[in-house]
PDB file of C-alpha atoms in Angstrom:
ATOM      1  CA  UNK A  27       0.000   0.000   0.000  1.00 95.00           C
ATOM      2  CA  UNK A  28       1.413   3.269  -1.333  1.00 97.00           C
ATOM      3  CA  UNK A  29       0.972   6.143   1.700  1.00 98.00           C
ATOM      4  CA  UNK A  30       2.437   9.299   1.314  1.00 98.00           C
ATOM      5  CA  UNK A  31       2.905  11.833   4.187  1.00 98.00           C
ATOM      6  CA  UNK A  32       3.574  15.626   4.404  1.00 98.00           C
ATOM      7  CA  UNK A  33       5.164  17.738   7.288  1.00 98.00           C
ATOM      8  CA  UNK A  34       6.322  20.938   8.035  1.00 97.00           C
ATOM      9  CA  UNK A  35       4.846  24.357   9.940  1.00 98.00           C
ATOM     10  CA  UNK A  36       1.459  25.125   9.108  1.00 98.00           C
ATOM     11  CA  UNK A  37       2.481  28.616   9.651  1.00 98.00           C
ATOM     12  CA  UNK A  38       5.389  30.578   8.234  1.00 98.00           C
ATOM     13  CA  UNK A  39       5.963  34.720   8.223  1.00 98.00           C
ATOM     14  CA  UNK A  40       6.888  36.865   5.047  1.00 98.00           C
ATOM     15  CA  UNK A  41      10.152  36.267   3.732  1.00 97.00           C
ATOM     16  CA  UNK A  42      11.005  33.331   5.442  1.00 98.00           C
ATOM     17  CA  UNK A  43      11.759  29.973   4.041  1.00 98.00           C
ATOM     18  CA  UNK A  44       9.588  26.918   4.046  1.00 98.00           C
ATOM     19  CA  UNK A  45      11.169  23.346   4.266  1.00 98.00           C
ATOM     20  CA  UNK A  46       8.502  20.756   3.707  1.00 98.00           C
ATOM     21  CA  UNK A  47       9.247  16.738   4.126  1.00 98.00           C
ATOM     22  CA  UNK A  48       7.532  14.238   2.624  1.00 98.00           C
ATOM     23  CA  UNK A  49       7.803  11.023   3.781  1.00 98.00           C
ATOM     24  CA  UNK A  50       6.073   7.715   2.022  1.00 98.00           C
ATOM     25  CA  UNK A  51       6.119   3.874   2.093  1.00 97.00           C
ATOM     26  CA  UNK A  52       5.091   1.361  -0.467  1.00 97.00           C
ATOM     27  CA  UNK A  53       7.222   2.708  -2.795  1.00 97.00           C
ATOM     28  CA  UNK A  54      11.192   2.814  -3.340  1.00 96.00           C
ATOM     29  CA  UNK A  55      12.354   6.671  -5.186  1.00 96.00           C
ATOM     30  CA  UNK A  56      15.832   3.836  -6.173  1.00 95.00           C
ATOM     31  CA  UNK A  57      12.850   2.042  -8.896  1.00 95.00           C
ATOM     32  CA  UNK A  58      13.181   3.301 -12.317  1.00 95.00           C
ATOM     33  CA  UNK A  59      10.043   5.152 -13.491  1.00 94.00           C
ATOM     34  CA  UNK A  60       9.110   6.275  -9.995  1.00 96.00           C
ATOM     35  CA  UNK A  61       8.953  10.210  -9.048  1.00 97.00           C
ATOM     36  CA  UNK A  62       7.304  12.362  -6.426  1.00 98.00           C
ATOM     37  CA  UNK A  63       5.816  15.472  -7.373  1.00 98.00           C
ATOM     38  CA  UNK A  64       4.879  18.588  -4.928  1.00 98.00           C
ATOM     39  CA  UNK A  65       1.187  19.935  -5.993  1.00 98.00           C
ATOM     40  CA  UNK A  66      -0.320  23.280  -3.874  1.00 98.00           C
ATOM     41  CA  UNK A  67      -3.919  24.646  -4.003  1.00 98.00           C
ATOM     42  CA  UNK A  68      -4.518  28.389  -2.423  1.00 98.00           C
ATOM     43  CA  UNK A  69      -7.609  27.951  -0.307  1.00 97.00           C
ATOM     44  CA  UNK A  70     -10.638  27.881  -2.966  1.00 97.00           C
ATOM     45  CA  UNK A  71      -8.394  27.627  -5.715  1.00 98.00           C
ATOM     46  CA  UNK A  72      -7.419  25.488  -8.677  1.00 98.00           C
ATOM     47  CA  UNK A  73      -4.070  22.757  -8.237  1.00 98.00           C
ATOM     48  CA  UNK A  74      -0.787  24.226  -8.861  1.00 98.00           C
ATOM     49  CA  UNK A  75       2.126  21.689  -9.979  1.00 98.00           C
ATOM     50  CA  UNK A  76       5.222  22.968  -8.427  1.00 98.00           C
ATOM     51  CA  UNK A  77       8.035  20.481  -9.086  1.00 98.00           C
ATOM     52  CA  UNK A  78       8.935  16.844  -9.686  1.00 98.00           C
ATOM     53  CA  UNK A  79      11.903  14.711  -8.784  1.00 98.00           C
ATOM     54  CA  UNK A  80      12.797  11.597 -10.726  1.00 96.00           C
ATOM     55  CA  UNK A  81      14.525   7.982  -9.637  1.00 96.00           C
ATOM     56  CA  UNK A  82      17.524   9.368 -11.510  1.00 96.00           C
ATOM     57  CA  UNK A  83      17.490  12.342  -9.463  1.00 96.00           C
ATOM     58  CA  UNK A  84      16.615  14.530 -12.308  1.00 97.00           C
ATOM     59  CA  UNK A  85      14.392  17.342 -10.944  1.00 98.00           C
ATOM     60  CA  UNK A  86      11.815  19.841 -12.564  1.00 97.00           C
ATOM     61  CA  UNK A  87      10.438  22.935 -11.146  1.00 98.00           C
ATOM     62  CA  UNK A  88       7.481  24.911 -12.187  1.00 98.00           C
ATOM     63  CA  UNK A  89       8.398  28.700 -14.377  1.00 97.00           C
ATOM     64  CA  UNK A  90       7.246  30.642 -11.914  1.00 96.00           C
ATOM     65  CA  UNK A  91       8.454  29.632  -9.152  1.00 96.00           C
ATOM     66  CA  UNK A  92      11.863  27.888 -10.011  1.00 95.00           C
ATOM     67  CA  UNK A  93      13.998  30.325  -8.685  1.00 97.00           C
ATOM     68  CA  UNK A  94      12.502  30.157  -4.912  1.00 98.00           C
ATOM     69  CA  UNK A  95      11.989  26.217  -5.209  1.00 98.00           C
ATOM     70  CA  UNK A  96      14.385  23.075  -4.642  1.00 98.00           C
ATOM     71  CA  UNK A  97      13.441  19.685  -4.457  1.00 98.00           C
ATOM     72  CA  UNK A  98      15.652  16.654  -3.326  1.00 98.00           C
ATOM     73  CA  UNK A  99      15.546  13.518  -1.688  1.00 97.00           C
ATOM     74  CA  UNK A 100      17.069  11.124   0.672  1.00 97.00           C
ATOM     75  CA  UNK A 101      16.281   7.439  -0.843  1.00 96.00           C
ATOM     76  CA  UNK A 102      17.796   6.186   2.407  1.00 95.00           C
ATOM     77  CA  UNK A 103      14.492   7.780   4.736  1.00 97.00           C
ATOM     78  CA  UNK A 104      12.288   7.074   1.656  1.00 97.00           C
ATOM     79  CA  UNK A 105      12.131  10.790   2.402  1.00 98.00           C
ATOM     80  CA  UNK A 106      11.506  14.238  -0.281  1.00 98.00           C
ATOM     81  CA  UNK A 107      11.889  17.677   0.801  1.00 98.00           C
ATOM     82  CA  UNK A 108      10.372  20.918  -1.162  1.00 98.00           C
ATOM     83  CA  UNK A 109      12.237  24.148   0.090  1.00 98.00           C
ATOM     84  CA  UNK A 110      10.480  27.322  -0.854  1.00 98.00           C
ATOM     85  CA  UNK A 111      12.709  30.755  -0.025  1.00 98.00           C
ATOM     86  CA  UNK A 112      10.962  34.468   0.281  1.00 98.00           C
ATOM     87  CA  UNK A 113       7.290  33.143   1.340  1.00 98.00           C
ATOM     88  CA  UNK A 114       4.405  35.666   0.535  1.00 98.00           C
ATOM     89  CA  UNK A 115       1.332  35.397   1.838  1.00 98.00           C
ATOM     90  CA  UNK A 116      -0.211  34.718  -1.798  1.00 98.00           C
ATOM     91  CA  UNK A 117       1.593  31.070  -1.010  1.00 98.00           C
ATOM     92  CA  UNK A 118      -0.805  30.284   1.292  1.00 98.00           C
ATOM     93  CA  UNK A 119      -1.946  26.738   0.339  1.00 98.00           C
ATOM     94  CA  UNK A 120      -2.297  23.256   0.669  1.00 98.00           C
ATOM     95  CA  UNK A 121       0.783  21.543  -0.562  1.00 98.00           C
ATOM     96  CA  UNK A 122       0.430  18.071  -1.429  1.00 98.00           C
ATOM     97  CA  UNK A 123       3.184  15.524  -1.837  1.00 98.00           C
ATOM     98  CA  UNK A 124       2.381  12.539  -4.253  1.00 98.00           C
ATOM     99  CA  UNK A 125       3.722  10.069  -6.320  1.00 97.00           C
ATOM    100  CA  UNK A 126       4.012   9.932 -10.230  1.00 95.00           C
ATOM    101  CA  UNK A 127       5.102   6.721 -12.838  1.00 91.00           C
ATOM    102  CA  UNK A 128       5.953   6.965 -15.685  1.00 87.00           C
ATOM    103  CA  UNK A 129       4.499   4.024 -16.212  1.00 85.00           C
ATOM    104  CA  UNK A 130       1.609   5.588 -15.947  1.00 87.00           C
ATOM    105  CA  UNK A 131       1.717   8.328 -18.612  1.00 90.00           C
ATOM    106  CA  UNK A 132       3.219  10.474 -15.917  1.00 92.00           C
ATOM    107  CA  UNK A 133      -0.045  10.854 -14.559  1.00 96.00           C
ATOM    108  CA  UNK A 134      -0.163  10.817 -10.014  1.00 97.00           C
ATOM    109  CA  UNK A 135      -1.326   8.178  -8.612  1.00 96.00           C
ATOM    110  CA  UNK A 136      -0.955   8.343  -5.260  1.00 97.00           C
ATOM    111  CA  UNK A 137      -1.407  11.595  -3.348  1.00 98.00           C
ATOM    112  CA  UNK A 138      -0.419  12.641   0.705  1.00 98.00           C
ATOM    113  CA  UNK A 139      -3.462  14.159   2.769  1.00 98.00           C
ATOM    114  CA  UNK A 140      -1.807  17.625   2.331  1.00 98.00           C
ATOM    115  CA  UNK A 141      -0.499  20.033   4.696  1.00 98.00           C
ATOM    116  CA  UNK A 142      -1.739  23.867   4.816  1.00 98.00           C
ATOM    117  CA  UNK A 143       0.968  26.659   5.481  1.00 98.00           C
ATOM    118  CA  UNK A 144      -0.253  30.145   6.250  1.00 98.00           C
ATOM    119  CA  UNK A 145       1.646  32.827   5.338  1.00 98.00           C
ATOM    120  CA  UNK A 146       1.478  35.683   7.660  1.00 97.00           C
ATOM    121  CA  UNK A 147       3.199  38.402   9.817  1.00 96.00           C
TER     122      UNK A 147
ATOM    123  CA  UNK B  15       4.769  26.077 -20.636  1.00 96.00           C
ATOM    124  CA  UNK B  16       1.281  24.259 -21.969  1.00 98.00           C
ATOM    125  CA  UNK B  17      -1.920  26.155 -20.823  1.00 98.00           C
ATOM    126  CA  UNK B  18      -4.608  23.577 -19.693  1.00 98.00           C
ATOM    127  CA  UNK B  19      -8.088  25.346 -20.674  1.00 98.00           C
ATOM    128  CA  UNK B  20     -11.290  23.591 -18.953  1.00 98.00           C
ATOM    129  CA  UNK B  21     -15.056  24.167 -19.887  1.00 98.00           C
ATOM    130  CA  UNK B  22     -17.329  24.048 -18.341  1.00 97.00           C
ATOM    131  CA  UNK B  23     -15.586  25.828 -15.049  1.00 98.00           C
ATOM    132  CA  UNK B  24     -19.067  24.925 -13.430  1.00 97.00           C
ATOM    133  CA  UNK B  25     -22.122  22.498 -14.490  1.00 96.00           C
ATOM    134  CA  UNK B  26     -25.395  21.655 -12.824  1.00 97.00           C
ATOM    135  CA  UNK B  27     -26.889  17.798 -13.350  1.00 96.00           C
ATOM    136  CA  UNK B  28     -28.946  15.619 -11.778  1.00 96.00           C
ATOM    137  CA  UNK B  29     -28.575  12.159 -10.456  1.00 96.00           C
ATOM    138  CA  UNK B  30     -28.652   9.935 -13.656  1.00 96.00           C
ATOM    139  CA  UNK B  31     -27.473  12.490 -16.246  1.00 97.00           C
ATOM    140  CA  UNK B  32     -24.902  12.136 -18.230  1.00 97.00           C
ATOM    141  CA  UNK B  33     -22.047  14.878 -18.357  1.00 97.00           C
ATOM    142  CA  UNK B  34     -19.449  15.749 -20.420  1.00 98.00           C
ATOM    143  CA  UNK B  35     -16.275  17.890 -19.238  1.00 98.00           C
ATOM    144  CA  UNK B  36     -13.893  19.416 -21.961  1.00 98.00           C
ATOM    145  CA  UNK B  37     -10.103  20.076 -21.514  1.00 98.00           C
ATOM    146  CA  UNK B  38      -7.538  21.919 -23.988  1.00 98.00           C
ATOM    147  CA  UNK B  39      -4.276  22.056 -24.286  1.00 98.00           C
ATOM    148  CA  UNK B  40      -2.146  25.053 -25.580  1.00 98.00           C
ATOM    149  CA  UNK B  41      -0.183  22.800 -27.966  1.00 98.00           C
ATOM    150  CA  UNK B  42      -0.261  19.060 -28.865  1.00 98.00           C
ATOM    151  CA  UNK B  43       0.213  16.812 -25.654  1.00 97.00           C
ATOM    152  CA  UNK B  44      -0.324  13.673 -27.138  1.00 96.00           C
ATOM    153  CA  UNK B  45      -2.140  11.241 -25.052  1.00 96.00           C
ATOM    154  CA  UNK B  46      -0.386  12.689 -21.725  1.00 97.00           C
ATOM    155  CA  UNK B  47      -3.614  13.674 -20.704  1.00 98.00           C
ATOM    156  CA  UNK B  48      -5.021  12.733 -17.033  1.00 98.00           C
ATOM    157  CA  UNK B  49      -8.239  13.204 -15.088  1.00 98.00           C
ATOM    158  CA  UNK B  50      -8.741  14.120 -11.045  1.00 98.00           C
ATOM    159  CA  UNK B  51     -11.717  14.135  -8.571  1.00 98.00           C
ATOM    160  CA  UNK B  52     -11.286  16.076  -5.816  1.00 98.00           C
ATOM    161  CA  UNK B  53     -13.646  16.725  -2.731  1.00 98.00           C
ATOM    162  CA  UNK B  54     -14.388  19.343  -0.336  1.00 96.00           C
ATOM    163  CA  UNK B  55     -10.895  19.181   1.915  1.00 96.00           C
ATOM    164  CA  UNK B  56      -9.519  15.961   0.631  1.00 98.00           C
ATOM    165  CA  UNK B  57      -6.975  15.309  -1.639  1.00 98.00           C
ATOM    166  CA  UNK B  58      -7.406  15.058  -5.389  1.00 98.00           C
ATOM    167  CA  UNK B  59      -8.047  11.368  -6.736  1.00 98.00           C
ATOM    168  CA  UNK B  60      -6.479   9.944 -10.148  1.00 98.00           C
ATOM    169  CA  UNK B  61      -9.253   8.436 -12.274  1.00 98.00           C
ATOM    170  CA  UNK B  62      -8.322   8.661 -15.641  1.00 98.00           C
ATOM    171  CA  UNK B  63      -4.398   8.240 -17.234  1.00 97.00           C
ATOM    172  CA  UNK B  64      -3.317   8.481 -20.454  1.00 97.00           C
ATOM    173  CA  UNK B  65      -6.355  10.252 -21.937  1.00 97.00           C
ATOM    174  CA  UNK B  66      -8.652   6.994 -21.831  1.00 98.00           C
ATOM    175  CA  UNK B  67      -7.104   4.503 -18.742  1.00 97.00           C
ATOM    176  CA  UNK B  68      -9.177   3.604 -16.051  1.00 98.00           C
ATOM    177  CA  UNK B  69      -7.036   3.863 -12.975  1.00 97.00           C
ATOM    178  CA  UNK B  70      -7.960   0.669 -10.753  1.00 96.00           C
ATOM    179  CA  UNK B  71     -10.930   1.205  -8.489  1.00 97.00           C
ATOM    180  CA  UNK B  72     -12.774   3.736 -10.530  1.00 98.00           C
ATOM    181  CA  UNK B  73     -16.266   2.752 -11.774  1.00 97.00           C
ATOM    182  CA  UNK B  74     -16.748   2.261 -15.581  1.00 98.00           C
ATOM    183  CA  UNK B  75     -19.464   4.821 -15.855  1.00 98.00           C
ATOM    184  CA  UNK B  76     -16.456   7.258 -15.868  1.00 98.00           C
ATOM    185  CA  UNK B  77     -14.233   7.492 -19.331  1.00 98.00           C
ATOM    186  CA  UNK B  78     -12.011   9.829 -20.849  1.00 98.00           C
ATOM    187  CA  UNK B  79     -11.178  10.378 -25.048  1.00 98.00           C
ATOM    188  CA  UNK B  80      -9.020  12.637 -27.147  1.00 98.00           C
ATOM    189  CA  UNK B  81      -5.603  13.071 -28.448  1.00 98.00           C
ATOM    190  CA  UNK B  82      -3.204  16.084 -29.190  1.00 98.00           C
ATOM    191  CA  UNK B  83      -5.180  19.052 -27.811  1.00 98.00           C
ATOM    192  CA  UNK B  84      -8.937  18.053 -27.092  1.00 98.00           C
ATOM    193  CA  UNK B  85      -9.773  15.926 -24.571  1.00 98.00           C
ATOM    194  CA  UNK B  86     -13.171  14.975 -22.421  1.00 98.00           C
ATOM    195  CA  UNK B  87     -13.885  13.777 -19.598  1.00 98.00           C
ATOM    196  CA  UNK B  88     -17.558  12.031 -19.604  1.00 98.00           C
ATOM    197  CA  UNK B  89     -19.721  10.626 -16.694  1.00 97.00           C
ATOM    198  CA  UNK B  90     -22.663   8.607 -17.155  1.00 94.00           C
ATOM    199  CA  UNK B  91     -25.446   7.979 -15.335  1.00 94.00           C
ATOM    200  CA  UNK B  92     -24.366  10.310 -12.510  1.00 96.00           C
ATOM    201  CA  UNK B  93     -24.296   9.172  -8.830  1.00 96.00           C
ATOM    202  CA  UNK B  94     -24.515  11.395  -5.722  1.00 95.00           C
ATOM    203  CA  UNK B  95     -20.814  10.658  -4.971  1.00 96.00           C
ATOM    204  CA  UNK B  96     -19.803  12.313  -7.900  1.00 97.00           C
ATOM    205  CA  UNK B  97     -20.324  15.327  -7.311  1.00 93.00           C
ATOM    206  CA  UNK B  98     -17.095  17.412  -7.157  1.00 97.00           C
ATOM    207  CA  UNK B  99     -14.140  19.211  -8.785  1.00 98.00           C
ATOM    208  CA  UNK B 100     -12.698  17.489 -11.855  1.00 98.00           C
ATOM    209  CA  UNK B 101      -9.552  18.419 -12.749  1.00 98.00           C
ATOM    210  CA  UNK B 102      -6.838  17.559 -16.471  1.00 98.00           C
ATOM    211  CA  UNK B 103      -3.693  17.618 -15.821  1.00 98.00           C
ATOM    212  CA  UNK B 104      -1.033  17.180 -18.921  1.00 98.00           C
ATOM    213  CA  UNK B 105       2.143  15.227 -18.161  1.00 97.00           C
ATOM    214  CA  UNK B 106       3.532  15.320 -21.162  1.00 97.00           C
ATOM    215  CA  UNK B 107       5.765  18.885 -21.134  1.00 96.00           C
ATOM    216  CA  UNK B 108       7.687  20.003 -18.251  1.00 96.00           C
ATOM    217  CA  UNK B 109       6.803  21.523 -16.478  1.00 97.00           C
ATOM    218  CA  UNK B 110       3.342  19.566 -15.723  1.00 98.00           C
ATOM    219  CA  UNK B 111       0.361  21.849 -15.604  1.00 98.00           C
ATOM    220  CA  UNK B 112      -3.038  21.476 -14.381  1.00 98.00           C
ATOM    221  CA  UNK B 113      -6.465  22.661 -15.785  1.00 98.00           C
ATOM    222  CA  UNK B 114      -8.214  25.231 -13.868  1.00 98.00           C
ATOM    223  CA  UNK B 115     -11.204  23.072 -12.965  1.00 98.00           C
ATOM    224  CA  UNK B 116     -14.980  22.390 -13.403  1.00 98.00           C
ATOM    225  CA  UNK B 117     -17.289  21.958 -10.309  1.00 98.00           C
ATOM    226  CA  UNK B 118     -19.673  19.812 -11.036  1.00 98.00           C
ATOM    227  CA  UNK B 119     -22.803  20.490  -8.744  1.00 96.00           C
ATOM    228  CA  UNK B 120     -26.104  18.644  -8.078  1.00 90.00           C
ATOM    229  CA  UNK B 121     -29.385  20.856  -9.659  1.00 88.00           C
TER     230      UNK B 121
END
């Protein structure tokens, strides 16, 4: 059973930077074709892919954001982090860890519950 | 990066209808076309991959078509549970992008 985890504060102030961890099971990030992507959604709002890192380690970051955004991962912990520098309020959102195959068209299969961060002063 | 265009952003059906949801992409995409469900404060739900795959689990009365740039999503015979936010998402480009969304509510 695939189970995917997020963590991290659920609040954060202007300007600072947000390190969020996902951790999951039921899946190894050392099997070719497997990849965790980070997804948000602003309260109300539509889903927002932010970035994607592969079994190979190759990583992908959304335009807008890819200067503020890193991704990596520690196989070892079965563990992905999402770092996000100079947090506005306008990222305040739901961010959602979940798996991706390429198997699978690329498409995510398996998705964490989420975890909201506030941004505020 | 490839702009995901959805219509109808909202629909109202009844239990039993049959509904169709649209979804566009800015430039050809292939098949690298998937569908979500997603309910009030949980996380979204893969039913569709590859434009016309049935994830496992998902009832047949839900199917997807298209190729390139036009794609639907189309529910038949509507059940109560199915009411919610369907959203495309292409994987075909990075970076990924997702299709604003289309509420579907009861009427």
């Amino acid at each position: 059973q695939v189970t995917l985890r997020e963590s991290g504060p659920a609040l954060v102030k202007p300007t600072q930077t947000l390190t969020l961890t996902c951790n999951f099971s039921g899946f190894s990030l050392s099997t070719s074709g497997m990849c965790v992507s980070w997804i948000r959604q602003p309260p109300g709002k539509a889903l927002e892919w932010l970035a994607r890192i592969d079994w190979d380690d190759d990583k992908y970051y959304t335009t807008s954001l890819k200067t503020r955004v890193t991704i990596s991962k520690d196989t070892s912990k079965n563990q992905v982090v999402l770092t996000m520098t100079n947090m506005d309020p306008v990222d305040t959102a739901t961010y959602y860890c979940a798996r991706t195959r390429s198997a699978a068209a690329g498409a995510i299969d398996s998705w964490g519950q989420g975890t909201l961060v506030t941004v505020s002063s | 990066d490839i702009q995901m265009t959805q219509s109808p952003s909202s629909l109202s059906a009844s239990v039993g209808d049959r509904v169709t949801i649209t979804c566009r992409a800015s430039q050809s995409i292939s098949n690298y076309l998937n569908w979500y469900q997603q309910k009030p404060g949980k996380a979204p739900k893969l039913l569709i991959y590859a434009a016309s795959t049935l994830q496992g689990g998902v009832p047949s009365r839900f199917s997807g078509s298209g190729s390139g740039t036009d794609f639907t999503l189309t529910i038949t015979s509507l059940q109560p549970e199915d009411f919610a936010t369907y959203y495309c998402h292409q994987s075909h480009s990075m970076p990924n992008t997702f299709g604003q969304g289309t509420k579907l509510e009861i009427k």
